Amino acid sequence: METMAIGRAINAGLRAAMDRDPRVLLMGEDIGALGGVFRVTDGLQKDFGEDRVVDTPLAEAGIVGTAIGMALRGFRPVCEIQFNGFVYPAFNQITTQLAKLRARSRGRLSVPVVLRIPSGGGIGSVEHHSESPEVLFAHTAGLRVVAPSSPHDAYWMIQQAIASADPVLFLEPERRYWQKGEVDTELAPGQVTPLHKARVLRPGTDATLVAYGPTTKLALDAAETAAQEGTELEVVDLRSISPLDVQTVAESVRRTGRLVTVSEAPTFHGPMAELAARIQESCFYSLEAPVKRVGGWHLPYPAARVEEHYLPSLDRVLDAVEQSLAA
Amino acid sequence: METMAIGRAINAGLRAAMDRDPRVLLMGEDIGALGGVFRVTDGLQKDFGEDRVVDTPLAEAGIVGTAIGMALRGFRPVCEIQFNGFVYPAFNQITTQLAKLRARSRGRLSVPVVLRIPSGGGIGSVEHHSESPEVLFAHTAGLRVVAPSSPHDAYWMIQQAIASADPVLFLEPERRYWQKGEVDTELAPGQVTPLHKARVLRPGTDATLVAYGPTTKLALDAAETAAQEGTELEVVDLRSISPLDVQTVAESVRRTGRLVTVSEAPTFHGPMAELAARIQESCFYSLEAPVKRVGGWHLPYPAARVEEHYLPSLDRVLDAVEQSLAA
Amino acid sequence: MTDTAVGPVRAHADGPARADEQHPTTRQPGMVQLLDEHGVRHHDPEHDLDLTPEELRGLYREMVLMRRFDSEAEALQRKGQLGLWAGSRGQEASQVGAGRAARRQDQLFPSYRDHGALLARGVDPLHILSIFRGIDHGGWDPVEMNVHPYTLVIAAQMLPAVGYGMGVQRDGAVGTGDPDRDTAVVAFFGDGATSQGEAAEALNWAAVFNAPVVFFCQNNQWAISEPVSRQSPVPLHRRAEGAGMPGVLVDGNDVLAVLSVVRSALDRARAGGGPTFVESFTFRMGAHTTSDDPTRYRLAAEVDAWREKDPIDRLRTYLTAEGLLDEEFEAELAAESEALAVRLREGVSAMQDPDPVSMFEHAYAEPHPQVTAERDEFLAAWEQHDADLHAGPHGGDA
Amino acid sequence: MTDTAVGPVRAHADGPARADEQHPTTRQPGMVQLLDEHGVRHHDPEHDLDLTPEELRGLYREMVLMRRFDSEAEALQRKGQLGLWAGSRGQEASQVGAGRAARRQDQLFPSYRDHGALLARGVDPLHILSIFRGIDHGGWDPVEMNVHPYTLVIAAQMLPAVGYGMGVQRDGAVGTGDPDRDTAVVAFFGDGATSQGEAAEALNWAAVFNAPVVFFCQNNQWAISEPVSRQSPVPLHRRAEGAGMPGVLVDGNDVLAVLSVVRSALDRARAGGGPTFVESFTFRMGAHTTSDDPTRYRLAAEVDAWREKDPIDRLRTYLTAEGLLDEEFEAELAAESEALAVRLREGVSAMQDPDPVSMFEHAYAEPHPQVTAERDEFLAAWEQHDADLHAGPHGGDA
Ligand SMILES: Cc1ncc(C[n+]2csc(CCOP(=O)(O)OP(=O)(O)O)c2C)c(N)n1
Ligand SMILES: Cc1ncc(C[n+]2csc(CCOP(=O)(O)OP(=O)(O)O)c2C)c(N)n1
Ligand SMILES: [Mg+2]
Ligand SMILES: [Mg+2]
């Protein structure tokens, strides 16, 4: 067991993957000498060289497009997109090539590329640095989309993502990079939770709270607060947006009868819509209240001084729980 | 009243808008002499000149990006994206600029750009020509997303989209371009259905079927077939994906107690997830069965010879209705 | 670069001067040409190449077969056997020349019209036709053939091509001097493709990383209905200057010149000399695809002028004049073409539609529960309606 | 282009030759320079410009104020009054020169570091600082000021800039000869930005449509931690060749040269002569932003070498030598700088956080029911928790 921050845990996970497999390489803007704007790749270029930790030209389509080509040649590139709002120049490569090459070639081509994207807001940034675009990728068949919420998961999930034969979008919770926790680096492969499995973080009986990535801590805080008022919330960390582990959530909802979801991603046409649609179907007879969703508003992410009113807050989560309990 | 095909109706609507406002102009690949690959702009360059019907270089980011600039200078550009699968190179301009400029400038800048995108499949095309990416835009705040399903709507909605001060994604149902219908070109402004209002196309009592764009005809066909078996389906044409006219659907569902949605867009994290999530909330006590969704599978759109098995079919819609009625 | 009809190469009866007056567009300053439209062989010390009669006949044969493949495919489309066809008539020299220039280990990243390059590599023509029948997105094995799937999204194959080259570098398969190990990449694209931002990024990345990539741009003068002047105010090969790599303009209807230029560029790339941009100046003789109607946007006169520069005719003229073609060869080739046509017709009509459930197989390498669930749903409905077909109430699509 | 220290311009005491040996990077062949790093004025018949003492002092004043603005902003960030600051030290000549070159009707499309250009246009500096305080995305009125909002997505302002120019053409505001009507556009971007596909598209579109756009690239040698060599193997202004427009390299630390070059390019654009690419060769003296740590990736020696080429110092040297600066002017300017600093400090601390509900106002021009519903939900909760603040159980964020 080691105590690490999430950013550090990803760094350690990358290092472990690079140590294990010489065909793993990193690409991105400023990931070399600088170690990335969040220092997630700190020290890796020094240790693995410029051919395996590649500072690239300032072009996201270039990063993803050439990563695809390297993957076709047998490498396993891990690309850093500097911030969530800068993934869009790469959208064509992600959507029309990365996601589809396996299907287009009827399984003959593999493009095991990982795209690491610092995601979500809450760090007082200027525009384009605080977005949660995950549903755009989750809707795109051929991609997998995951989001760790703890150092332990960050450490293992990045390695699982790299090991996956499918392309994986790996969303890193920007405002939790510095959140510390225990990492068990000694697990045997079989002991690690599968990449796409949701995890019940706190048992509860009155309602289920589902979150992922940066909102998982919020959900846990909400459960703690609610407990002080005598309400027992079960907290499920989704961990994966595509695929969705509907079963774990459904089992919880069948017990609690109520579901509140929390995401930084805007609610409207957002990732929790799918979860709500599936839960209302699979738990139709267990639900005692409609599924409630708490998320970002349907607005361009606002200026930093207002972001606390944009992001789901403890108040909004507890309000939604109250409404659910009252229904 | 005139009888026109949908493609022709859009052409007539564009012409009307261009006649009315000299600042409306068209941009796109092959829209001039060729009249567009679907001939939707047929004859317009001849009549309005090369400055108002602009054959552009082969670059979708260029089309949308320069259209934004023209809009900033006071023009109202209508861009044709040649096929749905080719919108992605423009994604950065659409998402980070087009959608946000109004909010970023706190309302001081307007970018009234319309993006026309032939959407959906069913015409036996090669790859990238048959996709339904609407949810990617519907999730993006600042954009409006609409989809006509009839010549009458096509004629009016394109004009309303052009008149809108907001950017509008206008999805044209590829396989229905040749579908004919009556167009009442003589309506006064107040008589035209508002752009974002859903419309009940067929009343029914047993369940509500919601569709838009290319699947609207399928829903109507399904209702017809079901009627022969004594089941009365209410068919709602959504017409708009953002905003969603939840109210019209909810009113219907409160009457019928059941909802089945039909879209070509993949179901998983697709546009009908949001509708399902909202309806389960607003109609929790009226729903007698879970909302059922029929849509494309979570797969890259398959080769033409298999597409009939990918697209929602009459069978799949009727199966879903049966399941809903049996619940 | 010099360019004169001298030495062992006979001056053509018509004489090049008169011909140049008639067809002023063929010879451009700075354009590499070894065989002009009258079948006259020109010398160019920098680009000259020595081919055996066998090799020359081989190029001719391949171009003739490629054209037959194209016209047969067009006919199959007209008969409803293919959904669409993207014809390659007029581009035989470009595609066969580039295809032949590549060594077997060189990786090709074709666009959607590069049939000749694939045939030169040995791809089964039926594996191309299956795309246009709507069966799949290419029947060949991209790994076995070193040929990437056709890419329909304009320019989207270019960055992956560069990345592949960067992978080759990391594999140490550049500059070793071992001709079977050193590997290069050819990215095929059109004049229209040069306008895409990704095309510019690809050139830049290749230059920055000195990747072993040849950018082979077939400027066939049209991108559907738009002439190349709408894509660029300057000749396309000049894009190379801005990107910091050599740019070469080659007569794309001259298979010798294309072969020579691309071969040198590939040699350079394999040796670690970095990327080259080749503009192959040619013409799309037919429609963009069978869905297109070129009468709407271009004049017959333009097509007629280019017919005079036909890549196959000029090679036949030259070979005939050189005494390298005889009736027996021509007869054999005619028979081979016929046999190809029969094989295509039979092969296409024998093609089986894919099993619908196979579409669920390859979206992901590893299980995706939602896809699995959808597959099960699909299968259940499929079996159900198979049963219903005999007794059931509804069937068919909208 | 000639480049000699002659005529009315005095040779500097140090003599350019010796200086050039010390700082070999300043003078580049083909780089327009009118005032070298020693304050020596050089003649260049093609690019020379005649400025009155008043105008020269005006440029000096503006650069000094711009630097003060920058250092004050940096200090405000350190004190926690701003969330972030993107400094412009070292780029004063580039930004003031380009900003001054533009006429009031010319439309500017800045990036996020082009403070000097905005100040030259007359934008209130507090309207820039509000961005970095997290209040808004730019306080100025883009229509009134003819200055587009800062664009943070690298290169994303370039295509809109070209489109604006295409709009100008359609308004008939090019080539009329009326100096108050003819309009051009300046697109500002960095060395890193040249790698984006959209940048290439923007150049190409401007060339194809002959749009009245000046592409003003400030090559400050770094894109965060990456040197310009990682963006391109060739000098950036050579991108212009590939795009088919003139490319000019100018000493970006020489305000006279920048003013002259950009002014000519704008005149040409306004007259209907089409686009120009200007590479302004300069240096980012500070960190990328206050979040950056340049010690991780560059040597102090590089910064020191560029300090010798300071744009303000050299103009001061020249003006002093010419007897154009006196103590009174310097004292007034110092007072003006102080006053600016006070105004900035006071203005920033007086800034009100926006009313949270205002974020719902401008996503759409016309009502969007889902946004309206969310706004109502927000307001209800807001009022509720306002009430709870006094009695309620929970509050605050995670
Ligand atoms: C990104 C993208 N935009 C638009 C299209 C539609 N389209 C297909 S082919 C074509 C023209 C391509 O021209 P060119 O690159 O010259 O190749 P050619 O067809 O002449 O071989 C267009 C616009 C596409 N396939 N991809
Ligand atoms: C599309 C995009 N990718 C990445 C970033 C992150 N980023 C911000 S500034 C910067 C470097 C820009 O360098 P340059 O264009 O030279 O401008 P400079 O900062 O030197 O003025 C990067 C990579 C971004 N803002 N936009
Ligand atoms: Mg072409
Ligand atoms: Mg820079």
CSV table of C-alpha atoms in Angstrom, one decimal, chain A residues 28-35 37 39 42-43 50 54-61 82 85-86 89 124-129 175-176 217-218 221 225 229 267-268 293 296-306 308-316 318-319 322-323, chain D residues 80-84 131-137 150-154 192-198 223-226 230-231 291-294 296-297 353-361 363-364 368 370-371 374-375 377-378 381-382 384-385 388 393-398:
chain,number,residue,atom,x,y,z
A,28,GLY,CA,1.2,14.7,-26.5
A,29,GLU,CA,1.9,18.4,-26.2
A,30,ASP,CA,4.4,19.3,-23.5
A,31,ILE,CA,4.6,15.8,-22.0
A,32,GLY,CA,8.4,15.6,-22.2
A,33,ALA,CA,10.6,18.0,-20.4
A,34,LEU,CA,7.6,19.8,-18.8
A,35,GLY,CA,6.0,16.5,-17.8
A,37,VAL,CA,0.7,20.7,-17.7
A,39,ARG,CA,2.8,16.8,-14.5
A,42,ASP,CA,6.7,13.8,-15.0
A,43,GLY,CA,10.1,12.1,-15.4
A,50,GLU,CA,12.3,10.9,-26.6
A,54,VAL,CA,7.0,12.1,-27.7
A,55,ASP,CA,6.5,15.9,-27.5
A,56,THR,CA,4.3,16.5,-30.6
A,57,PRO,CA,3.5,19.4,-32.8
A,58,LEU,CA,0.5,21.4,-31.6
A,59,ALA,CA,-2.1,19.4,-33.4
A,60,GLU,CA,-4.6,17.1,-31.8
A,61,ALA,CA,-5.7,15.5,-35.1
A,82,GLN,CA,-3.9,18.7,-22.9
A,85,GLY,CA,-11.9,21.4,-24.6
A,86,PHE,CA,-9.0,20.7,-27.0
A,89,PRO,CA,-9.7,19.0,-33.6
A,124,GLY,CA,-11.0,28.1,-11.6
A,125,SER,CA,-9.7,27.9,-15.2
A,126,VAL,CA,-10.3,30.0,-18.2
A,127,GLU,CA,-12.5,28.7,-21.0
A,128,HIS,CA,-12.3,25.2,-22.6
A,129,HIS,CA,-10.4,23.8,-19.6
A,175,ARG,CA,-10.0,18.8,-9.8
A,176,ARG,CA,-9.1,15.6,-8.1
A,217,LYS,CA,-16.2,12.3,-4.0
A,218,LEU,CA,-19.2,14.7,-4.1
A,221,ASP,CA,-19.7,13.6,0.8
A,225,THR,CA,-24.1,14.5,5.1
A,229,GLU,CA,-29.6,13.3,9.0
A,267,THR,CA,-27.6,16.6,-18.0
A,268,PHE,CA,-29.3,17.4,-21.3
A,293,ARG,CA,-30.3,13.6,-12.5
A,296,GLY,CA,-24.1,20.5,-15.5
A,297,TRP,CA,-26.6,22.9,-17.0
A,298,HIS,CA,-27.2,23.1,-20.7
A,299,LEU,CA,-24.8,26.0,-21.1
A,300,PRO,CA,-21.3,26.5,-22.3
A,301,TYR,CA,-19.2,26.1,-19.2
A,302,PRO,CA,-19.3,29.5,-17.5
A,303,ALA,CA,-16.5,31.8,-16.3
A,304,ALA,CA,-14.5,30.6,-13.3
A,305,ARG,CA,-16.2,32.9,-10.8
A,306,VAL,CA,-19.5,31.3,-11.5
A,308,GLU,CA,-19.5,26.7,-8.5
A,309,HIS,CA,-23.1,27.5,-9.6
A,310,TYR,CA,-22.7,25.4,-12.7
A,311,LEU,CA,-21.2,22.3,-11.1
A,312,PRO,CA,-23.3,19.9,-9.1
A,313,SER,CA,-23.1,21.0,-5.5
A,314,LEU,CA,-23.7,19.2,-2.3
A,315,ASP,CA,-26.9,21.2,-2.0
A,316,ARG,CA,-28.2,20.2,-5.4
A,318,LEU,CA,-29.1,16.6,-1.4
A,319,ASP,CA,-32.1,18.4,-2.9
A,322,GLU,CA,-34.9,14.8,-0.9
A,323,GLN,CA,-37.1,15.0,-3.9
D,80,GLY,CA,-4.5,36.2,-6.0
D,81,GLN,CA,-6.5,38.9,-7.7
D,82,LEU,CA,-6.3,37.1,-11.0
D,83,GLY,CA,-6.6,33.4,-11.5
D,84,LEU,CA,-4.1,33.3,-14.3
D,131,ILE,CA,-11.0,37.3,-18.4
D,132,PHE,CA,-8.1,36.4,-16.2
D,133,ARG,CA,-10.0,37.0,-13.1
D,134,GLY,CA,-12.6,34.6,-14.3
D,135,ILE,CA,-15.4,37.1,-14.6
D,136,ASP,CA,-16.1,36.8,-18.3
D,137,HIS,CA,-14.4,36.0,-21.6
D,150,TYR,CA,-9.8,36.3,-27.3
D,151,THR,CA,-9.6,32.8,-28.7
D,152,LEU,CA,-8.0,30.1,-26.5
D,153,VAL,CA,-8.5,27.2,-28.8
D,154,ILE,CA,-5.3,27.3,-30.7
D,192,GLY,CA,2.5,26.7,-32.2
D,193,ALA,CA,-0.7,27.5,-34.0
D,194,THR,CA,0.9,27.0,-37.4
D,195,SER,CA,0.7,23.2,-36.8
D,196,GLN,CA,-3.0,23.1,-36.5
D,197,GLY,CA,-4.8,21.9,-39.6
D,198,GLU,CA,-7.2,24.8,-39.3
D,223,ALA,CA,4.6,26.9,-27.6
D,224,ILE,CA,4.5,26.3,-23.8
D,225,SER,CA,7.5,24.0,-23.5
D,226,GLU,CA,8.1,23.1,-27.1
D,230,ARG,CA,9.1,20.9,-33.0
D,231,GLN,CA,6.4,22.7,-35.0
D,291,SER,CA,0.9,28.4,-14.2
D,292,ASP,CA,4.0,27.5,-16.2
D,293,ASP,CA,7.5,26.7,-15.0
D,294,PRO,CA,9.9,27.5,-17.9
D,296,ARG,CA,11.9,22.9,-16.7
D,297,TYR,CA,12.4,23.2,-20.4
D,353,ASP,CA,-18.4,38.6,-9.6
D,354,PRO,CA,-21.1,38.1,-12.2
D,355,ASP,CA,-24.6,37.3,-11.0
D,356,PRO,CA,-24.7,33.6,-11.2
D,357,VAL,CA,-28.1,33.5,-12.9
D,358,SER,CA,-26.6,35.6,-15.8
D,359,MET,CA,-24.9,32.5,-17.1
D,360,PHE,CA,-28.3,31.4,-18.3
D,361,GLU,CA,-28.8,34.5,-20.3
D,363,ALA,CA,-26.4,30.5,-24.4
D,364,TYR,CA,-29.2,31.1,-26.8
D,368,HIS,CA,-34.7,27.1,-25.1
D,370,GLN,CA,-34.7,23.1,-21.3
D,371,VAL,CA,-32.4,26.0,-20.4
D,374,GLU,CA,-32.8,24.7,-15.6
D,375,ARG,CA,-32.7,28.4,-14.9
D,377,GLU,CA,-34.6,25.1,-11.0
D,378,PHE,CA,-31.4,27.0,-10.3
D,381,ALA,CA,-32.7,26.3,-5.2
D,382,TRP,CA,-30.8,29.5,-4.9
D,384,GLN,CA,-34.2,28.1,-1.0
D,385,HIS,CA,-30.6,28.0,0.2
D,388,ASP,CA,-31.5,27.9,4.6
D,393,PRO,CA,-28.6,22.0,7.6
D,394,HIS,CA,-26.1,21.9,4.8
D,395,GLY,CA,-24.3,24.4,2.5
D,396,GLY,CA,-21.2,24.9,0.5
D,397,ASP,CA,-19.7,22.8,-2.2
D,398,ALA,CA,-17.6,19.6,-2.2
